[in-house]
Coordinates of C-alpha atoms and ligand atoms in Angstrom, one line a residue:
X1 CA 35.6 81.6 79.7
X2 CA 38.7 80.5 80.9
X3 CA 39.9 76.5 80.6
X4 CA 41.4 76.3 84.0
X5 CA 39.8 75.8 88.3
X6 CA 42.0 76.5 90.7
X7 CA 41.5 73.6 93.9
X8 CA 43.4 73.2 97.0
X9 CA 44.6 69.7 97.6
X10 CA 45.5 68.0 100.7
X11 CA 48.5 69.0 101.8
X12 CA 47.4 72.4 101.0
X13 CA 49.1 73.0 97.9
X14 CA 47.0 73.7 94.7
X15 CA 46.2 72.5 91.4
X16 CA 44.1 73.0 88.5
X17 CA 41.1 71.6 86.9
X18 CA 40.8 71.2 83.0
X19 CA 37.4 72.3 81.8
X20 CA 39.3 70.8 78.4
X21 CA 40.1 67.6 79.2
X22 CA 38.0 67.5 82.2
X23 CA 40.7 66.4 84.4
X24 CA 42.9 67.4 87.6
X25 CA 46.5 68.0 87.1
X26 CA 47.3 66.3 90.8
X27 CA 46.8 64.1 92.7
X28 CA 43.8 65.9 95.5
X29 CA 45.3 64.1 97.6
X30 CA 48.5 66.5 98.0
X31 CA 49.9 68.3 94.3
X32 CA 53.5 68.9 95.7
X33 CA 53.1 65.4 98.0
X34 CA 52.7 63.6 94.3
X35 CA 55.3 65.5 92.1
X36 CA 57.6 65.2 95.1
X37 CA 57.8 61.7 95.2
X38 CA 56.8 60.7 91.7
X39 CA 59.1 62.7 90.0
X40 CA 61.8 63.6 92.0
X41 CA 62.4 60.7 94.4
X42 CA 61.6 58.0 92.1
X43 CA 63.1 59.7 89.2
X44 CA 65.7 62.7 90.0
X45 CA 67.3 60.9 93.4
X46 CA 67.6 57.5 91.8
X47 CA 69.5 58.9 89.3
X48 CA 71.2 61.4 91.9
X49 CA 71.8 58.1 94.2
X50 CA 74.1 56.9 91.1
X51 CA 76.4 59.4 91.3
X52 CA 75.0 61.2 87.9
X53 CA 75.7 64.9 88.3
X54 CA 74.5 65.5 84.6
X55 CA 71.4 64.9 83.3
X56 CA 69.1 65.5 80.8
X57 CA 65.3 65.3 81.4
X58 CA 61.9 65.3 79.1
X59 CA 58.7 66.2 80.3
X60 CA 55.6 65.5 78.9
X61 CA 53.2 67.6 80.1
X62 CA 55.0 71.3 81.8
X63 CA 51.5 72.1 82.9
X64 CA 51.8 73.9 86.3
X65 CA 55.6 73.8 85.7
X66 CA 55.5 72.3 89.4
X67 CA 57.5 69.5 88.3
X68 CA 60.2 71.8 86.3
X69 CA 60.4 73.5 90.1
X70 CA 61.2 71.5 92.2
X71 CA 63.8 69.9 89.3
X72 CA 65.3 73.3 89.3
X73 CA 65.5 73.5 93.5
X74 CA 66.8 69.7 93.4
X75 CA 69.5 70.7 91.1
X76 CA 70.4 73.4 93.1
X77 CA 70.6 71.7 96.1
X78 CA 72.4 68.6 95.2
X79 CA 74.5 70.7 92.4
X80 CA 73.5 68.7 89.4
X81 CA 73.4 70.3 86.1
X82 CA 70.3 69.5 84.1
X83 CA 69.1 70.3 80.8
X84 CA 65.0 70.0 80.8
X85 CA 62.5 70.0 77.8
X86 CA 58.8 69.9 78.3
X87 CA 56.2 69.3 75.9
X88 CA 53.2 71.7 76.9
X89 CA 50.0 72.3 74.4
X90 CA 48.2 74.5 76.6
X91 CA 50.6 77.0 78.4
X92 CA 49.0 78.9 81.1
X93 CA 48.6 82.5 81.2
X94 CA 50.1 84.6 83.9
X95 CA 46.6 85.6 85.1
X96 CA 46.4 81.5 86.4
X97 CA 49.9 80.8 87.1
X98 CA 50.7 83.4 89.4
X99 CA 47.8 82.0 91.6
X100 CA 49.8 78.8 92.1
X101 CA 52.5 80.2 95.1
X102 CA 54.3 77.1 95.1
X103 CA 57.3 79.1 96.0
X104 CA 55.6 79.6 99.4
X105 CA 55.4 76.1 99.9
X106 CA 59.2 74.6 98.9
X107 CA 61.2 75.5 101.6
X108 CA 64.8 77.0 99.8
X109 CA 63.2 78.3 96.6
X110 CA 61.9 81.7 96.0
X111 CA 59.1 83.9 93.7
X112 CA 62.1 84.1 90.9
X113 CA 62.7 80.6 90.5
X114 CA 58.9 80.2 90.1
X115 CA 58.2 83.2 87.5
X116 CA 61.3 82.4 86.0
X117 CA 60.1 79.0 85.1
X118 CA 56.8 80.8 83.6
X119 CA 58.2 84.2 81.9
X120 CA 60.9 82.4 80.4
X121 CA 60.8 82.2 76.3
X122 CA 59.1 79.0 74.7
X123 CA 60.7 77.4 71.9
X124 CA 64.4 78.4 72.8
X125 CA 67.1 77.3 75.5
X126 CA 67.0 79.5 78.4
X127 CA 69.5 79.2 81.3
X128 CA 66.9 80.1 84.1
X129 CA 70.1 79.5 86.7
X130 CA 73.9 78.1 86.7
X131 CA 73.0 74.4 86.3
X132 CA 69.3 74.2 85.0
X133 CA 68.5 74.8 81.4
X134 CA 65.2 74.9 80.4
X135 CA 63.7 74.3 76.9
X136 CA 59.8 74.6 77.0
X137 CA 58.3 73.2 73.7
X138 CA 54.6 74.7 72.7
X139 CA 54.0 71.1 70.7
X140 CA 51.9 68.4 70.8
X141 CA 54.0 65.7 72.1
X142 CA 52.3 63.3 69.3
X143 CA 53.9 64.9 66.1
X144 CA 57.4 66.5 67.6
X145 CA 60.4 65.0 66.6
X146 CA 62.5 64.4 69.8
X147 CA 66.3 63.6 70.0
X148 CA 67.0 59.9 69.7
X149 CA 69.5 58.8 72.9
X150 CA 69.4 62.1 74.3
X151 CA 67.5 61.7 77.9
X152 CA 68.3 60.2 81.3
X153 CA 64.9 60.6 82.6
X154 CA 61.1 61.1 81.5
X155 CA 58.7 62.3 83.5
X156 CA 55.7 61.2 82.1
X157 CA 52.5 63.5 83.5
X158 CA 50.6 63.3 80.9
X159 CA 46.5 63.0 82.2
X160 CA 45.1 59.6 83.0
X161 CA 44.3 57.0 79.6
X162 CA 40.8 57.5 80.4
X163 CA 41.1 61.0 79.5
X164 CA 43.8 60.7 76.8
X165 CA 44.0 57.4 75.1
X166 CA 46.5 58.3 72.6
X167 CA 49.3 58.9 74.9
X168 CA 49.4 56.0 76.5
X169 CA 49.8 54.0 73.5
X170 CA 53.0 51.8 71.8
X171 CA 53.3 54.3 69.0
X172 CA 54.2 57.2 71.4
X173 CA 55.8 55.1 73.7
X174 CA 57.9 53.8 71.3
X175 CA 59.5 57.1 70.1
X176 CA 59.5 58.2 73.6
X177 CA 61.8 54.5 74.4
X178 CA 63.8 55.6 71.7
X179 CA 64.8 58.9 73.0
X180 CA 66.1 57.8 76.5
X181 CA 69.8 57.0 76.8
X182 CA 70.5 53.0 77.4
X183 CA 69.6 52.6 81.5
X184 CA 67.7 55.1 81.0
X185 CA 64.5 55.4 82.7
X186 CA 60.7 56.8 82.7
X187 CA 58.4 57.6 85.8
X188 CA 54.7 58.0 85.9
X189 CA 51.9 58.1 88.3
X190 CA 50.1 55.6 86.1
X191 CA 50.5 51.8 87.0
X192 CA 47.3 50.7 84.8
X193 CA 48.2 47.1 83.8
X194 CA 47.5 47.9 80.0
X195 CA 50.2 50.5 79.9
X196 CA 52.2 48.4 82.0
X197 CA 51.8 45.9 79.0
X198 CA 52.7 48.8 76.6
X199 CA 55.8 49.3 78.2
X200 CA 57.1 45.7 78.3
X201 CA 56.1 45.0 75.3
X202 CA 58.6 48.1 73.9
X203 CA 61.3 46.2 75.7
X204 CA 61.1 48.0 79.3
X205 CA 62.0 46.9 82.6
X206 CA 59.0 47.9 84.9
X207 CA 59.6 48.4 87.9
X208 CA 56.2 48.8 90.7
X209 CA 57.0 51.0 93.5
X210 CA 55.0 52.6 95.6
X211 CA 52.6 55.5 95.2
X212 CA 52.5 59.0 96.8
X213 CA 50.3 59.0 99.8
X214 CA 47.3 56.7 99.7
X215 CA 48.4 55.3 96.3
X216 CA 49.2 52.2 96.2
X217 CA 51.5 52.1 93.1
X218 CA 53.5 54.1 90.4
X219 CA 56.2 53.1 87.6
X220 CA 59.4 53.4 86.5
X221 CA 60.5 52.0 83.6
X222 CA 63.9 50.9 82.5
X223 CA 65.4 51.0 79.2
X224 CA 67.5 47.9 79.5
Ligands
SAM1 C1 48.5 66.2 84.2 S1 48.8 67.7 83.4 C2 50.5 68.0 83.7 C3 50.8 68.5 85.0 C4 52.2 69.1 85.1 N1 53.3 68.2 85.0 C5 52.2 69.9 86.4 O1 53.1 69.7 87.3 O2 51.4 70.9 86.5 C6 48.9 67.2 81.6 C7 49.4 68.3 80.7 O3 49.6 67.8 79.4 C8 49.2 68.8 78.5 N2 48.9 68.1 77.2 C9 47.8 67.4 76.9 N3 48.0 66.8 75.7 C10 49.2 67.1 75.2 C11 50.0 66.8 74.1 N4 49.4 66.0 73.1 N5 51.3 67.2 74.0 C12 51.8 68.0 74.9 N6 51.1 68.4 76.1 C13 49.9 67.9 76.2 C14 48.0 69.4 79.1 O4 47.7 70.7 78.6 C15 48.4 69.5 80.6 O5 49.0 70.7 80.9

């Protein structure tokens, strides 16, 4: 039986259910709408706004790979070079990945990008175009060793604490503080006030913004 639902959100892209970890990987309320502005507006563009046409990015959670997409469009568009590495315990199969035609939904990008993303090789560099390398890591996030002072931004899309406790706590978080750069920052979907906690208590600067759609909130965290 396979782990994975496929379900249409509400601004018609899709997403997937766990039967694993009995959880969505979106928002219902709209999958690109949330990875838009989560990830790449409050995380990608604020760094973009700086002036930063470098950067170095960690995922947690590749999933879909919807968020390593719309990175890889971003850095086309605005000609940043970006090196990427997502943590992913569960890769999808092509049988459920090439169901998700978020190519067809992204004005500028194409089926290539999207395979790309999906065919490339786990474990090792690839260079899926001029100025966006990708490094997909098939580890669970809670044993890998990851670079100290290497990243700009996380992208933090791991599922709720409700589902996965363990992520969300200070002995993660603190390896994962250790690996940004100084001003270096970390955005989630996830503005629970015990994580918020978690984060201050590392020695981040939160920061509340507002959520995607009818959300009222979402983080990013600075690494002051
Ligand atoms: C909310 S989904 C990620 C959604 C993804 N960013 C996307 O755009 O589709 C969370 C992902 O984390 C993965 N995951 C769960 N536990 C993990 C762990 N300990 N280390 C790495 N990945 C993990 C799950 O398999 C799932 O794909």
């Amino acid at each position: 039986m396979d782990q994975w639902d496929i379900h249409k959100t509400g601004d018609s892209s899709p997403t997937l259910y766990s039967k694993k970890y009995r959880a969505y990987y979106h928002s219902l309320h709209g999958a690109i709408e949330e990875s838009s502005h989560v990830f790449i507006s409050a995380g990608l563009y604020y760094f973009q706004r700086q002036g930063n046409r470098k950067l170095n990015i960690l995922e947690m959670g590749f999933g879909t790979g919807l968020n390593a997409f719309l990175t890889l469009i971003s850095a086309t568009k605005y000609d940043i070079d970006i090196d990427y590495e997502a943590f992913e315990t569960d890769p999808l199969g092509p049988h459920i990945y090439q169901e998700l035609p978020y190519y067809q939904l992204v004005p500028g990008s194409t089926l290539l990008d999207y395979t790309q993303i999906h065919d490339s090789d786990w474990a090792v560099p690839i260079a899926i175009s001029s100025n966006f390398n990708l490094l997909k890591r098939n580890e669970d996030i809670l044993q890998a060793a990851i670079a100290s002072s290497k990243f700009d931004i996380i992208y933090y899309d791991a599922f709720a604490p409700s589902c996965q406790e363990q992520l969300w706590d200070s002995q993660l978080h603190e390896k994962l503080y250790d690996s940004l750069k100084p001003n270096g920052c970390l955005v989630t979907y996830c503005s629970q006030g015990a994580f918020r906690r978690t984060l201050q208590s590392i020695g981040y600067q939160i920061e509340k913004l507002n959520g995607p759609g009818k959300k009222r909130e979402m983080l990013r965290a600075i690494k002051i």
